[in-house]
Amino acid sequence: MVDLKQLQYFAACARTGSISKAAEVLYTTQSSVSKVIKAMETSMNVTLFERYAKGIRLTREGEHVYKYACPILDHLEKLQAFDRQEEKEVLLVSCNPSSWFADMFVQFYQKNQKESIHYQVYSASSREIVDRVRERSDDVGFVYVMKNQLPAFQYFLARNYLEFTALKTTDITLYPGAGHPYWQEEGRQMTLSGLKLIQRFPDEFSPDNYWDISDENGDTAADAETVITTNSDYIMERILHVSDLVNISGGYLAEEPWRKVTGEVPLSGNENQVLFGYVKRQNEPLSAWAGKFVDFLKEKLGI
């Protein structure tokens, strides 16, 4: 059987690419590291490293073992740190990338910075947020969902023993960059056809998966050219300040300074709406601080 010491020594060797360097990291001797690795290889009946004059390198089997060893050691580290955090209350949150949400979290932290709280905020796709809330890595997850995808999303959540609560509905909106002709030509009509886009990575339930969106002329974004795909709101902000690219996203939830610089062009229509809300585990109340954070967002949204 593989034991914890073997996994720790194995990971140190894989990360450093050297028995001697691993020994330094582990505060032990080269011979001790070599014996532990050899015992691990014997117990698993595999060769984990190729040996060279100047170091070591993972074999194909070693790479496979390393993929599984890393999360085990990561979870161990979290368990060892648990006693250092138990005196603090926690707020574990995940969210779709959003400048507005980032601003809200900063304000919430400022409001409660004198409290003894450990915060964890993770930016992710809707599917990853579902996984994280289901696995209790997060207390609550905040997502943007296309209204026409809501039944599919709710079915997906129900299969994972989760539920969604909508907080606000907005129209799908175009955000032309500062250099787009829309701003230079008075009366110019903004249509979806032929747009050059900057979008976040596609998320099947959110406006980032925008192909079925249509404007009042019946044009769709199917023929648009996606020039940049990013998960960074900072890059989105900077590009829209200096280019003619367009972002398709949800409408304002509340004040979002970077969007005010470029302006918005809403696409009306019931099918072109997006919901902002949160995901939590079924039949479980939110943790104390998750509940306070949701109430804080409701206040900011005017609910």
Coordinates of C-alpha atoms in Angstrom, one line a residue:
M1 CA 0.0 0.0 0.0
V2 CA 1.1 3.6 -0.7
D3 CA 1.4 5.7 2.4
L4 CA 1.3 9.4 3.0
K5 CA 5.1 9.8 3.4
Q6 CA 5.6 8.1 0.0
L7 CA 3.2 10.5 -1.6
Q8 CA 4.9 13.5 0.0
Y9 CA 8.4 12.4 -1.1
F10 CA 7.2 11.4 -4.6
A11 CA 5.5 14.9 -5.1
A12 CA 8.7 16.7 -3.9
C13 CA 10.8 14.7 -6.4
A14 CA 8.4 15.4 -9.2
R15 CA 8.3 19.1 -8.5
T16 CA 12.0 19.6 -8.1
G17 CA 13.2 17.1 -10.8
S18 CA 16.0 16.0 -8.4
I19 CA 16.5 13.6 -5.6
S20 CA 19.0 15.9 -3.9
K21 CA 16.8 19.0 -4.2
A22 CA 13.8 17.0 -2.9
A23 CA 15.9 16.0 0.1
E24 CA 16.6 19.6 0.8
V25 CA 12.9 20.5 0.6
L26 CA 12.0 17.6 2.9
Y27 CA 14.9 18.2 5.4
T28 CA 16.2 14.7 5.0
T29 CA 19.0 12.9 3.1
Q30 CA 19.2 11.7 -0.5
S31 CA 19.5 8.1 0.5
S32 CA 16.3 8.4 2.6
V33 CA 14.4 9.9 -0.4
S34 CA 15.7 7.2 -2.7
K35 CA 14.7 4.4 -0.4
V36 CA 11.1 5.8 0.0
I37 CA 10.7 6.3 -3.8
K38 CA 12.0 2.8 -4.4
A39 CA 9.6 1.3 -1.8
M40 CA 6.7 3.2 -3.5
E41 CA 7.7 1.9 -6.9
T42 CA 7.9 -1.7 -5.5
S43 CA 4.5 -1.5 -3.8
M44 CA 2.9 -0.1 -6.9
N45 CA 4.9 -2.3 -9.3
V46 CA 5.7 0.6 -11.6
T47 CA 8.7 2.8 -12.4
L48 CA 7.8 6.3 -11.4
F49 CA 11.0 8.2 -12.5
E50 CA 13.5 8.0 -15.3
R51 CA 17.0 8.6 -13.8
Y52 CA 19.5 10.8 -15.5
A53 CA 23.0 12.0 -14.6
K54 CA 21.6 15.4 -13.9
G55 CA 18.3 14.6 -12.4
I56 CA 15.0 12.6 -12.7
R57 CA 11.9 12.9 -14.8
L58 CA 8.4 11.4 -14.4
T59 CA 7.6 8.3 -16.5
R60 CA 4.2 8.1 -18.2
E61 CA 3.0 6.0 -15.2
G62 CA 4.6 8.6 -12.9
E63 CA 2.7 11.4 -14.5
H64 CA -0.5 9.5 -14.0
V65 CA 0.2 8.9 -10.3
Y66 CA 1.2 12.5 -9.9
K67 CA -2.2 13.7 -11.2
Y68 CA -3.9 11.8 -8.4
A69 CA -1.3 12.5 -5.7
C70 CA -1.6 16.3 -6.0
P71 CA -5.3 16.6 -4.8
I72 CA -4.7 14.2 -2.0
L73 CA -1.8 16.3 -0.7
D74 CA -3.8 19.5 -1.3
H75 CA -6.7 18.2 0.8
L76 CA -4.3 17.1 3.5
E77 CA -2.9 20.6 3.7
K78 CA -6.4 22.0 4.0
L79 CA -7.1 19.6 6.9
Q80 CA -3.9 20.5 8.6
A81 CA -4.9 24.2 8.3
F82 CA -8.4 23.6 9.6
D83 CA -7.5 24.1 13.2
R84 CA -6.0 27.4 12.4
Q85 CA -9.3 28.6 10.8
E86 CA -11.9 27.1 13.2
E87 CA -11.8 30.2 15.4
K88 CA -12.9 32.3 12.4
E89 CA -16.3 32.2 10.7
V90 CA -16.1 31.6 7.0
L91 CA -17.7 32.9 3.8
L92 CA -17.1 30.5 0.8
V93 CA -18.4 32.0 -2.4
S94 CA -18.0 31.3 -6.1
C95 CA -19.3 33.5 -9.0
N96 CA -19.3 33.9 -12.7
P97 CA -16.7 36.5 -13.8
S98 CA -18.3 40.0 -13.1
S99 CA -16.9 43.4 -12.4
W100 CA -20.0 44.3 -10.6
F101 CA -19.8 41.3 -8.3
A102 CA -16.1 42.1 -7.6
D103 CA -17.1 45.6 -6.6
M104 CA -19.9 44.3 -4.4
F105 CA -17.5 41.9 -2.6
V106 CA -15.0 44.6 -2.0
Q107 CA -17.8 46.8 -0.4
F108 CA -19.0 43.9 1.7
Y109 CA -15.5 43.2 2.9
Q110 CA -15.0 46.9 3.8
K111 CA -18.3 46.9 5.7
N112 CA -17.3 43.8 7.7
Q113 CA -13.5 44.0 7.8
K114 CA -13.4 44.3 11.6
E115 CA -15.1 40.9 11.9
S116 CA -13.1 37.7 12.3
I117 CA -14.0 36.1 9.0
H118 CA -12.1 33.9 6.5
Y119 CA -13.1 34.7 2.9
Q120 CA -12.8 32.5 -0.1
V121 CA -14.0 33.8 -3.4
Y122 CA -13.6 31.7 -6.6
S123 CA -14.4 32.8 -10.2
A124 CA -15.7 30.0 -12.4
S125 CA -18.2 28.8 -15.0
S126 CA -21.7 27.8 -14.1
R127 CA -20.9 24.1 -14.2
E128 CA -17.9 24.4 -12.0
I129 CA -19.9 26.5 -9.5
V130 CA -22.5 23.7 -9.4
D131 CA -19.8 21.2 -8.7
R132 CA -18.2 23.4 -6.0
V133 CA -21.5 24.1 -4.2
R134 CA -22.5 20.4 -4.4
E135 CA -19.2 19.3 -3.0
R136 CA -19.3 21.9 -0.2
S137 CA -16.2 23.7 -1.5
D138 CA -18.5 26.8 -1.4
D139 CA -21.6 27.8 0.6
V140 CA -23.2 29.7 -2.3
G141 CA -22.6 30.3 -6.0
F142 CA -23.7 33.3 -8.0
V143 CA -24.5 32.8 -11.7
Y144 CA -26.0 34.5 -14.8
V145 CA -28.5 32.4 -16.6
M146 CA -30.2 33.0 -20.0
K147 CA -34.0 33.0 -19.3
N148 CA -34.6 30.5 -22.2
Q149 CA -32.1 28.2 -20.5
L150 CA -33.6 28.4 -17.1
P151 CA -35.7 25.1 -17.3
A152 CA -32.6 23.2 -18.4
F153 CA -30.5 24.8 -15.7
Q154 CA -33.0 24.0 -13.0
Y155 CA -33.2 20.4 -14.1
F156 CA -29.4 20.2 -14.0
L157 CA -29.4 21.6 -10.5
A158 CA -32.1 19.2 -9.3
R159 CA -30.0 16.3 -10.4
N160 CA -27.3 17.7 -8.2
Y161 CA -29.6 18.4 -5.2
L162 CA -29.2 22.1 -5.6
E163 CA -31.6 25.0 -6.2
F164 CA -31.5 28.4 -7.9
T165 CA -33.0 31.7 -6.6
A166 CA -33.2 34.6 -9.1
L167 CA -32.4 38.0 -7.8
K168 CA -32.7 40.2 -10.9
T169 CA -33.7 40.0 -14.6
T170 CA -32.1 42.2 -17.2
D171 CA -32.1 42.4 -21.0
I172 CA -29.2 41.0 -23.1
T173 CA -27.1 44.0 -24.0
L174 CA -24.5 45.0 -26.5
Y175 CA -21.5 47.0 -25.1
P176 CA -19.7 48.6 -28.1
G177 CA -16.1 49.6 -27.5
A178 CA -15.1 53.3 -27.4
G179 CA -13.8 53.0 -31.0
H180 CA -16.9 51.4 -32.5
P181 CA -18.6 53.5 -35.3
Y182 CA -21.9 53.3 -33.3
W183 CA -20.6 56.2 -31.2
Q184 CA -19.3 58.3 -34.1
E185 CA -22.4 58.1 -36.4
E186 CA -25.5 59.7 -34.9
G187 CA -28.6 57.6 -35.5
R188 CA -26.6 54.5 -36.5
Q189 CA -28.5 51.3 -35.9
M190 CA -26.8 48.7 -33.9
T191 CA -27.4 45.2 -35.2
L192 CA -25.9 41.8 -34.4
S193 CA -24.9 40.9 -37.9
G194 CA -21.1 41.2 -38.6
L195 CA -20.0 42.2 -35.1
K196 CA -16.5 41.7 -34.0
L197 CA -16.7 40.4 -30.4
I198 CA -14.8 40.1 -27.2
Q199 CA -16.5 37.4 -25.1
R200 CA -15.9 35.4 -22.0
F201 CA -15.4 31.6 -22.4
P202 CA -18.6 30.0 -23.4
D203 CA -20.9 28.8 -20.6
E204 CA -23.9 26.9 -21.8
F205 CA -26.4 28.6 -19.5
S206 CA -25.2 32.2 -19.7
P207 CA -25.1 35.0 -22.3
D208 CA -21.5 34.0 -23.2
N209 CA -23.1 31.2 -25.2
Y210 CA -24.8 33.8 -27.3
W211 CA -25.5 32.1 -30.7
D212 CA -29.3 32.0 -30.4
I213 CA -29.6 35.7 -29.4
S214 CA -31.5 37.8 -32.0
D215 CA -32.1 41.6 -32.5
E216 CA -35.4 43.3 -33.5
N217 CA -34.5 42.8 -37.2
G218 CA -34.2 39.1 -36.7
D219 CA -30.4 39.1 -37.1
T220 CA -28.4 36.8 -34.9
A221 CA -24.9 36.7 -33.7
A222 CA -24.2 33.4 -35.4
D223 CA -22.1 35.1 -38.1
A224 CA -20.2 37.3 -35.7
E225 CA -16.4 37.0 -35.4
T226 CA -15.1 36.4 -31.9
V227 CA -11.8 38.1 -31.9
I228 CA -10.9 37.7 -28.2
T229 CA -12.1 35.2 -25.6
T230 CA -11.1 35.8 -22.0
N231 CA -12.1 35.1 -18.4
S232 CA -10.6 38.4 -17.3
D233 CA -12.9 41.3 -16.7
Y234 CA -9.9 43.6 -16.5
I235 CA -8.9 42.6 -20.0
M236 CA -12.5 43.1 -21.1
E237 CA -12.5 46.6 -19.6
R238 CA -9.2 47.6 -21.2
I239 CA -10.1 46.3 -24.6
L240 CA -13.5 48.0 -24.7
H241 CA -11.8 51.3 -23.7
V242 CA -9.5 51.3 -26.8
S243 CA -11.1 49.2 -29.5
D244 CA -14.2 48.8 -31.8
L245 CA -15.0 45.3 -30.4
V246 CA -18.4 44.6 -28.9
N247 CA -19.3 42.5 -25.8
I248 CA -22.6 40.7 -25.6
S249 CA -23.6 40.4 -21.9
G250 CA -26.4 41.0 -19.4
G251 CA -27.7 44.5 -18.7
Y252 CA -26.7 46.6 -15.7
L253 CA -27.4 45.0 -12.3
A254 CA -26.5 48.3 -10.7
E255 CA -23.7 50.9 -11.3
E256 CA -20.8 49.4 -13.2
P257 CA -18.3 52.2 -13.9
W258 CA -16.4 50.5 -16.8
R259 CA -19.7 49.9 -18.7
K260 CA -20.8 53.5 -18.3
V261 CA -17.7 54.5 -20.2
T262 CA -18.6 52.5 -23.3
G263 CA -22.4 52.6 -22.9
E264 CA -25.0 50.0 -23.6
V265 CA -27.4 49.0 -26.4
P266 CA -30.2 46.7 -24.9
L267 CA -31.7 44.0 -27.1
S268 CA -35.4 43.8 -26.1
G269 CA -37.4 40.7 -26.2
N270 CA -38.5 38.0 -23.7
E271 CA -36.1 35.4 -25.0
N272 CA -33.2 37.9 -24.8
Q273 CA -33.3 38.2 -21.0
V274 CA -30.7 37.0 -18.4
L275 CA -31.3 36.2 -14.8
F276 CA -28.8 36.9 -12.0
G277 CA -29.1 34.8 -8.9
Y278 CA -27.6 32.3 -6.5
V279 CA -27.2 28.5 -6.3
K280 CA -27.3 26.7 -2.9
R281 CA -27.9 23.2 -1.6
Q282 CA -31.5 22.0 -1.5
N283 CA -33.3 22.0 1.9
E284 CA -30.4 23.6 3.6
P285 CA -30.3 27.2 5.0
L286 CA -27.4 29.4 3.9
S287 CA -24.6 29.7 6.4
A288 CA -24.8 32.8 8.5
W289 CA -22.3 34.9 6.5
A290 CA -23.6 33.6 3.1
G291 CA -27.0 34.8 4.2
K292 CA -25.6 38.2 5.2
F293 CA -23.9 38.5 1.8
V294 CA -27.0 37.6 -0.1
D295 CA -29.0 40.2 1.9
F296 CA -26.2 42.7 1.2
L297 CA -26.6 42.1 -2.6
K298 CA -30.3 42.4 -2.4
E299 CA -30.0 45.8 -0.8
K300 CA -27.6 46.9 -3.6
L301 CA -30.0 45.5 -6.2
G302 CA -32.9 47.4 -4.6
I303 CA -34.8 44.3 -3.6

